[in-house]
Amino acid sequence: MNNLVILPIIFPFVIGAVLILLTKHHKLQRIVSGISALVLLAISIYLAVVVYQDGLIVLELGNWPAPFGIVMVADLLSTLMVLLSTLVSTVCLFFAFKTISPEREKFYFYPLYFFLLIGVNGAFLTGDLFNLFVFFEVMLIASYALIVHGGTSYQLRESFKYVIINVFASALFIVAIAWTYSITGTLNMAHLAERVAELEQSGVLNVVAILFLIVFAMKGALFPLYFWLPRSYYGPPAAIAALFGGLLTKVGIYAIIRTFTLIFNHDPGYTHKGIIVTIAGFTMLFGVLGAVSQFDFKRILSYHIISQVGYMVMGLGIFTPLAVAGAIYYIAHHMIVKTALFLFAGVAQRVTGTTDLKQMGGLLKTHPVLAWMFFITAISLAGIPPLSGFFSKFPIILAGFEEAQYVISGVALLVGLLTLFSMMKIFSYAFWGEQKHTEEQARLPIGKLLLPIAPLVALTIILGFAAEPMFVYSLEVAEQIMDPSIYIESVLKE
Amino acid sequence: MRQKQIKSNDVMLQIFARILILIIITFSIYLLLAGHNNPGGGFIGGLMTASALLIMYLAFDMKTITKAIPINFTTMIGAGLLLAVGTGIVTMLFGYPFLTQFFDYFHLPILGEAELTTALPFDLGVYFVVVGSALTIILTIAEDDK
């Protein structure tokens, strides 16, 4: 049934509303949210399978035909993103059960968590530009509350900047939407794509396209609009930071991929190969330079988000099926690995009580399982062959050389090296060397904390060893989004 | 010599508040119900009700009000959200897309011929959320100095 498309949005909505009513009951809140996170995961897997087998599903909300009402569209890309986001959020939720303090739990942590998911899933599934804005706001308002949750002075200061930059970006988003509407007279993405194609994306439409790129770059932390990210992700507790690191920037990247493959795809020489590739190069380079210069576990990981977002955008910028498939594989790989790494940072902080690398050491001896799991994920992030990181970087760089984009491909290779360097810096400072934490801390059991992360580590290994089916899948996704006529025809039913 | 505390007398305010609140709440419910064919709807109706309740909080002290209206406003937000999404889910159960609207004409005992739509419970949900969140914001700030 078509209503399946909307389930990943209204299910967390209902659960979030119910959890508001249950704030006084601790245990019940945990049970309800835990079970519903698993149910949501099952729904999104089912949705992905159905879309893979039967093709694109369109739901016209309120039974209004396509350009007039709001449509929800589930194609291969959006179902993959929904699947990944629910996976990541389920893992973070189970990690939060063990780590989040009861004072935080009392103040609507779980409702906000599910509201964040409404926004993220909605942004992935919507087929309407203004609806995309609304879901962005749902996600952002929940993230404002989660990022300041707990109210330490650091969090208050950094979340203020986060809110200001995002309110500004949202205002710019509205301006861009208004401008698009005044040119084309529609907000439905498929209809918009059709009309932009009729106008051949001339003159002012290119300006609008760049305005959208600026807006989504602010949300997705691209150069030069990434400055808010490293500091604001440092403040909140590990479970929330991991959720943000895994999810939020990728919503911006998804929006860039969606708009620049579906709507603004008629002047790729200027928008894609010119601007997006340049931005991607700077993003990768500056992100990884930031990571190399830092001496803090969480900060290094935050800067890595920036450099890796650059890879995804680079894949889009090169704009061949191989490169876009690589970008999609990269998103899948990155969401899994980055969440795992942030959670490992949380576990290490639990043991040693700090995230400063110079005050850590010797975790390998006292907590070997943590150390080796971290090691696997870290080299996967850097792109060492048998793991998923390699198979996501390889097609992007290969496509770069095929398209004679030598500079950007060289930058991508250099950034891979620097990523490996900074991950090994973490490993050698925090895990190698002399033990700097006390004996009491050394005996701290962390098995229960590692349990929710284990599926992510397993997935990065599986995605590496079983790269072929996954890559065939992302090639199919890439072919589908590179040919927008399928999307347009199934939405407008011509 | 100790300064004598001036005892304030709010008789005027309190008497007028009683009349005003009645009028404002009536008007806000009118706005809520008129939203389908005239300007109005859940959002403005909810704000009007919130402002009526706010006058009550200004005229009387906190304790009396919490005794008179024993509602937890955050619970009200949750209930409103459930009501609004519930109208969408009910249509899903009958096999229509989410949030499909239905309407029909009924003959009601006193009001006569009336058009009833499923948009009304949705508006009512919006109304509850607006009243709940407006009062939560104001009362949280007001009670901050404790």
XYZ file of C-alpha atoms in Angstrom:
640
model
C 0.000 0.000 0.000
C 1.179 3.524 -0.797
C 0.779 4.748 2.762
C 3.889 2.747 3.572
C 5.924 5.734 2.382
C 4.723 7.975 5.167
C 5.188 5.440 7.979
C 8.845 6.382 8.699
C 7.549 9.912 9.381
C 4.304 9.453 11.290
C 5.502 6.528 13.381
C 8.140 8.595 15.230
C 5.583 11.438 15.344
C 3.088 9.314 17.263
C 5.787 7.862 19.503
C 7.217 11.324 20.213
C 3.772 12.632 21.181
C 3.125 9.635 23.405
C 6.533 10.052 25.064
C 5.638 13.656 25.988
C 2.769 12.197 28.010
C 5.083 9.660 29.646
C 7.888 11.956 30.852
C 7.314 11.079 34.506
C 7.788 7.361 33.948
C 11.461 6.588 33.441
C 11.427 2.898 32.749
C 8.359 3.051 30.546
C 9.949 5.787 28.422
C 12.995 3.656 27.800
C 10.962 0.566 26.957
C 8.618 2.419 24.597
C 11.405 4.271 22.801
C 13.617 1.180 22.533
C 10.892 -0.998 21.056
C 9.676 1.690 18.684
C 13.208 2.366 17.446
C 13.455 -1.314 16.493
C 10.010 -1.237 14.857
C 11.046 1.849 12.900
C 14.164 0.052 11.735
C 12.021 -2.864 10.561
C 9.658 -0.495 8.721
C 12.498 1.220 6.901
C 14.104 -2.085 5.891
C 10.732 -3.261 4.555
C 10.276 0.012 2.672
C 13.741 -0.272 1.120
C 13.054 -3.839 -0.001
C 9.663 -2.970 -1.468
C 11.065 -0.009 -3.392
C 13.984 -2.084 -4.623
C 11.678 -4.791 -5.956
C 8.728 -2.796 -7.295
C 10.318 0.534 -8.134
C 9.527 4.040 -7.052
C 6.494 4.659 -4.824
C 4.616 7.952 -4.844
C 2.062 8.920 -2.203
C -0.212 11.861 -2.864
C -1.147 13.197 0.550
C -4.826 13.921 1.059
C -5.661 12.379 -2.327
C -4.754 15.584 -4.204
C -3.101 15.034 -7.623
C 0.606 15.688 -7.959
C 1.522 19.307 -8.688
C -1.277 20.643 -6.466
C -0.893 18.569 -3.324
C 2.126 17.433 -1.388
C 3.734 14.221 -2.598
C 5.949 11.802 -0.717
C 8.358 10.012 -3.015
C 10.331 6.932 -2.047
C 12.996 6.127 -4.620
C 16.143 4.080 -4.138
C 18.208 6.984 -2.797
C 15.679 8.172 -0.239
C 14.898 4.685 1.042
C 18.607 4.002 1.438
C 19.001 7.235 3.402
C 15.974 6.459 5.594
C 17.359 3.002 6.268
C 20.760 4.399 7.242
C 19.315 7.152 9.419
C 17.086 4.779 11.371
C 19.990 2.351 11.786
C 22.263 5.067 13.136
C 19.605 6.482 15.415
C 18.698 3.087 16.828
C 22.324 2.440 17.712
C 22.681 5.872 19.315
C 19.466 5.392 21.278
C 20.659 2.120 22.771
C 23.976 3.772 23.567
C 22.078 6.641 25.224
C 20.259 4.211 27.530
C 23.592 3.371 29.114
C 25.191 6.796 29.143
C 22.673 9.599 29.348
C 22.170 10.993 32.837
C 18.741 10.692 34.519
C 18.459 14.492 34.817
C 18.727 14.795 31.063
C 16.284 11.943 30.539
C 13.658 13.739 32.585
C 13.674 16.766 30.330
C 12.118 15.337 27.200
C 15.226 13.674 25.806
C 13.312 10.832 24.144
C 10.503 12.938 22.611
C 13.102 15.281 21.113
C 15.003 12.287 19.804
C 11.979 11.060 17.899
C 11.115 14.546 16.662
C 14.606 14.782 15.200
C 13.890 11.542 13.355
C 10.627 12.918 11.922
C 12.567 15.798 10.435
C 15.356 13.658 9.028
C 13.096 10.980 7.520
C 10.710 13.604 6.225
C 13.492 15.513 4.495
C 14.568 12.308 2.768
C 11.104 11.290 1.623
C 9.433 14.512 0.588
C 8.844 15.507 -3.018
C 8.030 19.135 -2.394
C 10.463 21.985 -1.911
C 8.559 23.837 0.784
C 7.822 20.603 2.583
C 11.574 19.985 2.547
C 12.021 23.320 4.313
C 9.443 22.407 6.956
C 11.108 19.068 7.645
C 14.478 20.826 7.827
C 13.003 23.075 10.506
C 11.518 20.147 12.432
C 14.941 18.526 12.411
C 16.762 21.739 13.322
C 14.480 22.767 16.178
C 14.814 19.310 17.712
C 18.578 19.537 17.219
C 18.738 22.978 18.896
C 17.071 21.478 21.925
C 19.283 18.376 21.915
C 22.520 20.287 21.416
C 21.866 22.542 24.411
C 20.314 19.713 26.456
C 21.892 19.659 29.876
C 22.797 23.334 29.817
C 26.519 23.415 30.595
C 28.059 26.805 29.882
C 30.056 25.414 26.938
C 26.901 24.020 25.387
C 25.040 27.289 25.889
C 27.767 29.296 24.179
C 28.268 26.997 21.209
C 24.610 26.203 20.637
C 23.945 29.944 20.455
C 26.241 30.121 17.441
C 24.668 26.977 16.004
C 21.179 28.446 16.313
C 22.181 31.802 14.816
C 23.868 30.263 11.776
C 20.992 27.892 11.153
C 18.299 30.527 11.539
C 20.193 32.602 8.999
C 20.482 29.615 6.650
C 16.757 28.914 7.015
C 15.890 32.500 6.161
C 18.066 32.219 3.082
C 16.335 28.949 2.219
C 12.953 30.700 2.321
C 14.281 33.470 0.091
C 15.565 30.885 -2.386
C 12.209 29.080 -2.371
C 10.312 32.331 -2.872
C 12.572 33.231 -5.771
C 12.119 29.804 -7.368
C 8.367 30.105 -6.953
C 8.266 33.522 -8.574
C 10.158 32.188 -11.607
C 8.523 28.802 -12.092
C 5.207 29.063 -10.246
C 5.482 25.633 -8.634
C 7.082 23.978 -5.639
C 6.586 20.314 -6.449
C 10.061 18.997 -7.222
C 9.071 16.954 -10.266
C 6.999 19.764 -11.732
C 9.800 22.190 -10.922
C 12.297 19.960 -12.713
C 10.067 19.945 -15.777
C 9.713 23.730 -15.838
C 13.408 24.377 -15.205
C 14.119 22.062 -18.149
C 11.746 24.113 -20.337
C 13.615 27.286 -19.366
C 16.940 25.468 -19.944
C 18.270 26.726 -16.599
C 19.269 30.047 -18.058
C 20.407 33.234 -16.329
C 18.626 33.743 -13.048
C 17.930 30.041 -12.518
C 21.654 29.482 -12.188
C 21.707 32.143 -9.478
C 18.890 30.370 -7.663
C 20.756 27.085 -7.991
C 23.826 28.609 -6.352
C 21.641 30.126 -3.623
C 20.297 26.658 -2.859
C 23.849 25.358 -2.848
C 24.838 28.003 -0.275
C 21.866 27.138 1.931
C 22.500 23.402 1.875
C 26.234 23.953 2.233
C 25.570 25.761 5.498
C 23.539 22.805 6.768
C 25.958 20.268 5.338
C 29.145 22.023 6.524
C 30.917 22.691 3.238
C 33.785 25.131 2.781
C 33.626 28.047 3.661
C 30.516 27.580 5.801
C 31.707 24.800 8.090
C 33.083 26.885 10.969
C 30.130 26.246 13.306
C 30.466 22.463 13.236
C 33.585 21.385 15.177
C 32.834 23.422 18.265
C 29.110 22.789 18.499
C 29.549 19.023 18.139
C 32.034 19.050 20.996
C 29.539 20.083 23.672
C 26.706 17.525 23.869
C 27.124 14.027 25.356
C 28.486 11.234 23.152
C 25.163 9.696 22.134
C 23.831 13.009 20.834
C 27.137 14.025 19.217
C 27.268 10.663 17.436
C 23.711 11.068 16.198
C 24.490 14.542 14.863
C 27.788 13.446 13.365
C 26.072 10.575 11.601
C 22.884 12.272 10.500
C 22.589 16.019 10.322
C 25.183 17.082 7.773
C 24.124 14.210 5.527
C 20.631 15.682 5.278
C 22.212 18.769 3.738
C 24.261 16.592 1.399
C 21.161 14.626 0.431
C 19.381 17.892 -0.380
C 22.310 18.991 -2.562
C 22.338 15.650 -4.384
C 18.573 15.727 -4.861
C 18.323 19.283 -6.171
C 21.409 19.051 -8.384
C 20.474 15.739 -9.987
C 16.740 16.341 -10.333
C 16.209 20.058 -10.842
C 19.382 21.977 -11.648
C 21.096 19.474 -13.931
C 21.114 21.381 -17.205
C 24.360 23.313 -16.860
C 26.740 20.801 -15.250
C 29.812 22.448 -16.716
C 29.240 25.505 -14.544
C 27.450 24.250 -11.420
C 28.795 20.730 -11.024
C 32.251 20.598 -12.574
C 32.992 24.219 -11.796
C 31.636 25.278 -8.441
C 30.792 22.061 -6.637
C 34.115 20.390 -7.433
C 36.064 23.465 -6.286
C 34.107 23.656 -3.050
C 34.583 19.922 -2.524
C 38.346 20.243 -2.901
C 38.628 23.055 -0.357
C 36.235 21.291 2.031
C 38.291 18.098 2.007
C 41.581 19.916 2.424
C 40.593 22.374 5.153
C 38.613 19.755 7.058
C 41.496 17.352 7.232
C 44.005 20.108 8.041
C 41.803 21.035 10.989
C 41.795 17.394 12.077
C 45.570 17.124 11.818
C 46.084 20.217 13.943
C 43.813 19.177 16.812
C 44.725 17.268 19.938
C 41.283 16.297 21.090
C 39.485 13.022 20.377
C 36.069 14.521 19.605
C 37.410 17.570 17.758
C 39.476 15.448 15.366
C 36.361 13.436 14.556
C 34.305 16.591 14.024
C 36.846 17.969 11.553
C 36.811 14.636 9.757
C 33.084 15.007 9.152
C 33.890 18.149 7.169
C 36.611 16.566 5.073
C 34.416 13.564 4.301
C 31.398 15.561 3.373
C 33.794 16.942 0.753
C 34.246 13.482 -0.787
C 30.493 13.032 -1.197
C 30.103 16.399 -2.867
C 33.113 15.669 -5.045
C 31.370 12.525 -6.283
C 28.338 14.612 -7.203
C 30.493 17.297 -8.817
C 32.245 14.888 -11.184
C 28.734 13.802 -12.211
C 29.267 10.477 -13.938
C 27.276 7.392 -12.853
C 30.425 5.878 -11.345
C 31.240 8.980 -9.300
C 27.685 9.470 -8.039
C 27.522 5.777 -7.116
C 30.765 6.293 -5.211
C 29.273 9.280 -3.402
C 26.248 7.222 -2.379
C 28.419 4.374 -1.183
C 30.461 6.967 0.681
C 27.389 8.321 2.469
C 26.455 4.810 3.607
C 30.008 4.064 4.726
C 30.457 7.441 6.399
C 27.225 7.417 8.400
C 28.055 4.005 9.814
C 31.716 4.638 10.559
C 31.392 8.189 11.867
C 28.670 7.255 14.320
C 30.762 4.356 15.560
C 33.816 6.573 16.007
C 31.917 9.213 17.980
C 30.530 6.486 20.207
C 34.050 5.114 20.737
C 35.100 8.621 21.760
C 32.244 8.524 24.265
C 33.383 5.173 25.647
C 36.989 6.359 25.917
C 35.792 9.456 27.712
C 33.777 7.251 30.071
C 36.899 5.317 30.964
C 39.497 8.069 31.169
C 37.288 11.020 32.005
C 38.799 13.220 29.307
C 38.888 13.666 25.547
C 42.267 15.406 25.522
C 44.640 13.052 23.728
C 47.675 14.200 25.723
C 46.070 13.059 28.950
C 45.103 9.652 27.603
C 47.176 6.542 26.997
C 47.408 2.814 27.421
C 43.785 2.005 26.736
C 44.974 -0.882 24.559
C 46.267 -2.749 27.586
C 43.285 -2.220 29.837
C 40.456 -2.300 27.303
C 41.686 -4.307 24.293
C 38.261 -4.904 22.736
C 37.553 -1.183 22.581
C 40.988 -0.528 21.133
C 40.763 -3.057 18.317
C 37.205 -2.157 17.425
C 38.325 1.463 17.226
C 41.313 0.443 15.128
C 39.136 -1.334 12.561
C 36.787 1.621 12.246
C 39.655 4.110 12.109
C 41.450 2.407 9.221
C 38.107 1.961 7.521
C 37.633 5.731 7.730
C 41.057 6.276 6.205
C 40.292 3.846 3.370
C 42.454 0.766 3.869
C 41.481 -1.910 1.267
C 39.477 -4.728 2.804
C 37.131 -2.324 4.588
C 34.255 -0.196 3.335
C 36.218 3.069 3.263
C 38.378 1.867 0.400
C 35.529 0.827 -1.857
C 33.793 4.158 -1.370
C 36.838 6.327 -2.127
C 38.126 4.244 -5.015
C 35.251 4.834 -7.503
C 35.166 8.565 -6.764
C 38.887 9.000 -7.386
C 38.797 6.656 -10.384
C 35.978 8.678 -11.920
C 37.956 11.824 -11.200
C 40.902 10.542 -13.238
C 38.603 9.321 -16.003
C 37.080 12.769 -16.315
C 40.551 14.372 -16.305
C 39.910 16.143 -12.987
C 43.476 15.512 -11.893
C 43.779 18.265 -9.274
C 40.747 17.220 -7.273
C 41.687 13.538 -7.474
C 45.163 14.365 -6.227
C 43.686 16.345 -3.351
C 41.399 13.415 -2.512
C 44.380 11.039 -2.360
C 46.383 13.445 -0.200
C 43.427 13.913 2.146
C 43.159 10.130 2.503
C 46.763 10.061 3.660
C 46.256 12.881 6.161
C 43.100 11.163 7.454
C 45.112 8.037 8.137
C 47.745 10.163 9.871
C 45.265 11.819 12.229
C 43.447 8.563 13.008
C 46.777 6.967 13.868
C 47.519 9.973 16.034
C 44.430 9.161 18.062
C 45.365 5.508 18.185
C 48.941 6.070 19.251
C 48.116 8.703 21.874
C 44.954 7.279 23.405
C 45.456 3.541 23.066
C 49.208 2.990 22.770
C 51.812 4.121 25.231
C 51.855 4.318 28.990
C 48.727 3.939 31.004
C 47.653 7.351 32.252
C 44.328 6.488 33.821
C 44.077 5.017 37.320
C 43.759 1.314 38.170
C 40.216 1.917 39.258
C 39.356 3.330 35.850
C 41.190 0.461 34.181
C 38.820 -2.057 35.751
C 35.736 -0.206 34.492
C 33.578 -2.688 32.564
C 32.526 -1.323 29.171
C 31.073 -4.431 27.527
C 27.529 -3.080 27.656
C 28.630 0.166 26.051
C 30.382 -1.615 23.193
C 27.445 -3.898 22.465
C 25.315 -1.324 20.592
C 28.358 -0.224 18.542
C 29.267 -3.765 17.487
C 26.683 -3.919 14.645
C 28.216 -0.797 13.102
C 31.725 -2.249 13.210
C 30.390 -5.468 11.726
C 28.676 -3.483 8.977
C 31.831 -1.657 7.936
C 33.593 -5.018 7.629
C 30.670 -6.551 5.731
C 30.385 -3.552 3.411
C 34.059 -4.012 2.679
C 34.138 -7.756 2.074
C 30.767 -7.812 0.318
C 31.467 -4.651 -1.614
C 30.158 -5.950 -4.898
C 26.425 -6.321 -4.140
C 26.462 -3.027 -2.264
C 28.233 -1.306 -5.106
C 25.868 -2.751 -7.694
C 23.054 -1.370 -5.560
C 24.583 2.101 -5.375
C 25.192 2.040 -9.130
C 21.490 1.370 -9.579
C 20.709 4.263 -7.230
C 23.069 6.490 -9.199
C 21.527 5.532 -12.532
C 18.070 6.197 -11.182
C 18.891 9.671 -9.887
C 20.983 10.570 -12.941
C 17.913 9.966 -15.098
C 15.294 12.281 -13.569
C 12.668 11.373 -16.182
C 11.724 8.277 -14.152
C 11.102 10.419 -11.080
C 9.196 13.104 -12.982
C 7.006 10.649 -14.872
C 6.032 8.628 -11.832
C 5.174 11.743 -9.832
C 3.265 13.596 -12.541
C 1.870 10.377 -14.121
C 2.189 11.458 -17.718
C 11.435 52.912 61.035
C 10.392 50.027 58.875
C 8.900 50.874 55.588
C 5.267 49.979 55.484
C 4.377 47.677 52.686
C 1.643 49.030 50.488
C -1.095 46.524 50.046
C -2.257 46.660 46.499
C -5.858 46.285 45.598
C -6.658 44.718 42.250
C -10.444 44.864 42.432
C -10.842 46.715 39.127
C -8.500 44.406 37.296
C -10.006 41.252 38.744
C -13.628 42.235 38.069
C -12.904 43.262 34.521
C -10.779 40.182 33.951
C -13.755 37.975 34.767
C -15.869 39.623 32.098
C -13.045 39.895 29.572
C -11.962 36.278 29.841
C -15.462 35.078 29.100
C -15.695 37.271 26.007
C -12.238 36.386 24.722
C -12.681 32.658 25.167
C -16.039 32.782 23.391
C -14.468 34.728 20.560
C -11.547 32.324 20.323
C -13.872 29.339 20.044
C -15.817 31.215 17.367
C -12.550 31.744 15.481
C -11.658 28.078 15.807
C -14.991 26.955 14.354
C -15.211 29.663 11.691
C -11.834 28.791 10.201
C -13.237 26.722 7.347
C -15.193 29.463 5.586
C -13.988 32.694 7.192
C -10.679 34.019 8.492
C -9.709 32.116 11.604
C -8.663 28.576 12.461
C -6.764 26.577 15.011
C -3.697 28.782 15.255
C -5.346 32.143 15.878
C -8.039 30.542 18.043
C -5.373 28.910 20.173
C -3.473 32.172 20.572
C -6.646 33.982 21.643
C -7.393 31.350 24.259
C -3.821 31.535 25.474
C -4.118 35.301 25.808
C -7.362 34.925 27.797
C -5.661 32.537 30.180
C -2.736 34.934 30.378
C -5.033 37.731 31.556
C -6.173 35.372 34.275
C -2.563 34.835 35.331
C -1.974 38.609 35.387
C -5.060 39.425 37.439
C -4.852 36.630 39.988
C -1.893 34.932 41.606
C -0.340 31.715 40.405
C -1.653 29.462 43.169
C -5.314 30.205 42.587
C -5.011 29.620 38.878
C -3.250 26.294 39.144
C -6.036 25.252 41.507
C -8.758 26.480 39.152
C -7.238 25.032 35.954
C -5.449 21.811 36.951
C -4.043 21.221 33.457
C -0.463 20.382 32.687
C 0.153 22.358 29.530
C 2.938 20.136 28.234
C 0.537 17.195 28.380
C -1.804 19.339 26.328
C 0.858 19.658 23.602
C 1.217 15.878 23.453
C -2.543 15.370 23.311
C -2.921 17.958 20.564
C -0.195 16.343 18.477
C -1.855 12.954 18.861
C -5.232 14.363 17.877
C -3.848 16.045 14.759
C -1.901 13.018 13.570
C -4.804 10.766 14.582
C -7.138 12.351 12.019
C -4.571 11.468 9.375
C -4.087 7.922 10.622
C -7.836 7.202 10.720
C -8.093 7.934 6.990
C -5.153 5.608 6.433
C -7.054 2.787 8.143
C -9.852 3.136 5.608
C -7.384 2.736 2.758
C -7.114 6.386 1.708
C -3.834 8.338 1.641
C -2.655 10.000 4.848
C -4.629 13.143 5.806
C -7.422 12.710 3.246
C -10.285 15.005 4.200
C -13.955 14.041 4.294
C -17.018 16.220 4.771
C -20.758 15.824 4.795
C -23.879 17.790 5.716
C -25.740 16.911 8.868
C -28.877 18.153 10.528
C -27.964 19.088 14.078
C -30.660 19.583 16.766
C -30.225 23.302 17.545
C -27.889 24.625 14.868
C -29.763 23.209 11.910
C -28.002 22.254 8.687
C -24.233 22.157 9.233
C -21.183 21.047 7.308
C -18.955 18.785 9.380
C -15.440 17.999 8.147
C -12.538 15.949 9.400
C -10.452 19.111 9.151
C -12.072 20.220 12.416
C -10.417 17.641 14.693
C -7.122 18.472 12.981
C -7.690 22.147 13.733
C -8.584 21.227 17.288
C -5.233 19.452 17.562
C -3.457 22.578 16.312
C -5.493 24.593 18.823
C -4.359 22.431 21.738
C -0.721 22.537 20.654
C -0.792 26.328 20.316
C -2.496 26.890 23.687
C -0.194 24.381 25.355
C 3.052 25.698 23.926
C 2.180 29.406 24.366
C 1.352 28.896 28.026
C 4.315 26.589 28.602
C 6.656 29.263 27.265
C 5.101 32.067 29.321
C 4.734 30.123 32.551
C 8.243 28.657 32.357
C 9.705 32.142 32.091
C 7.381 33.466 34.801
C 8.309 30.743 37.277
C 12.019 31.053 36.544
C 12.974 33.151 39.579
C 12.064 30.456 42.112
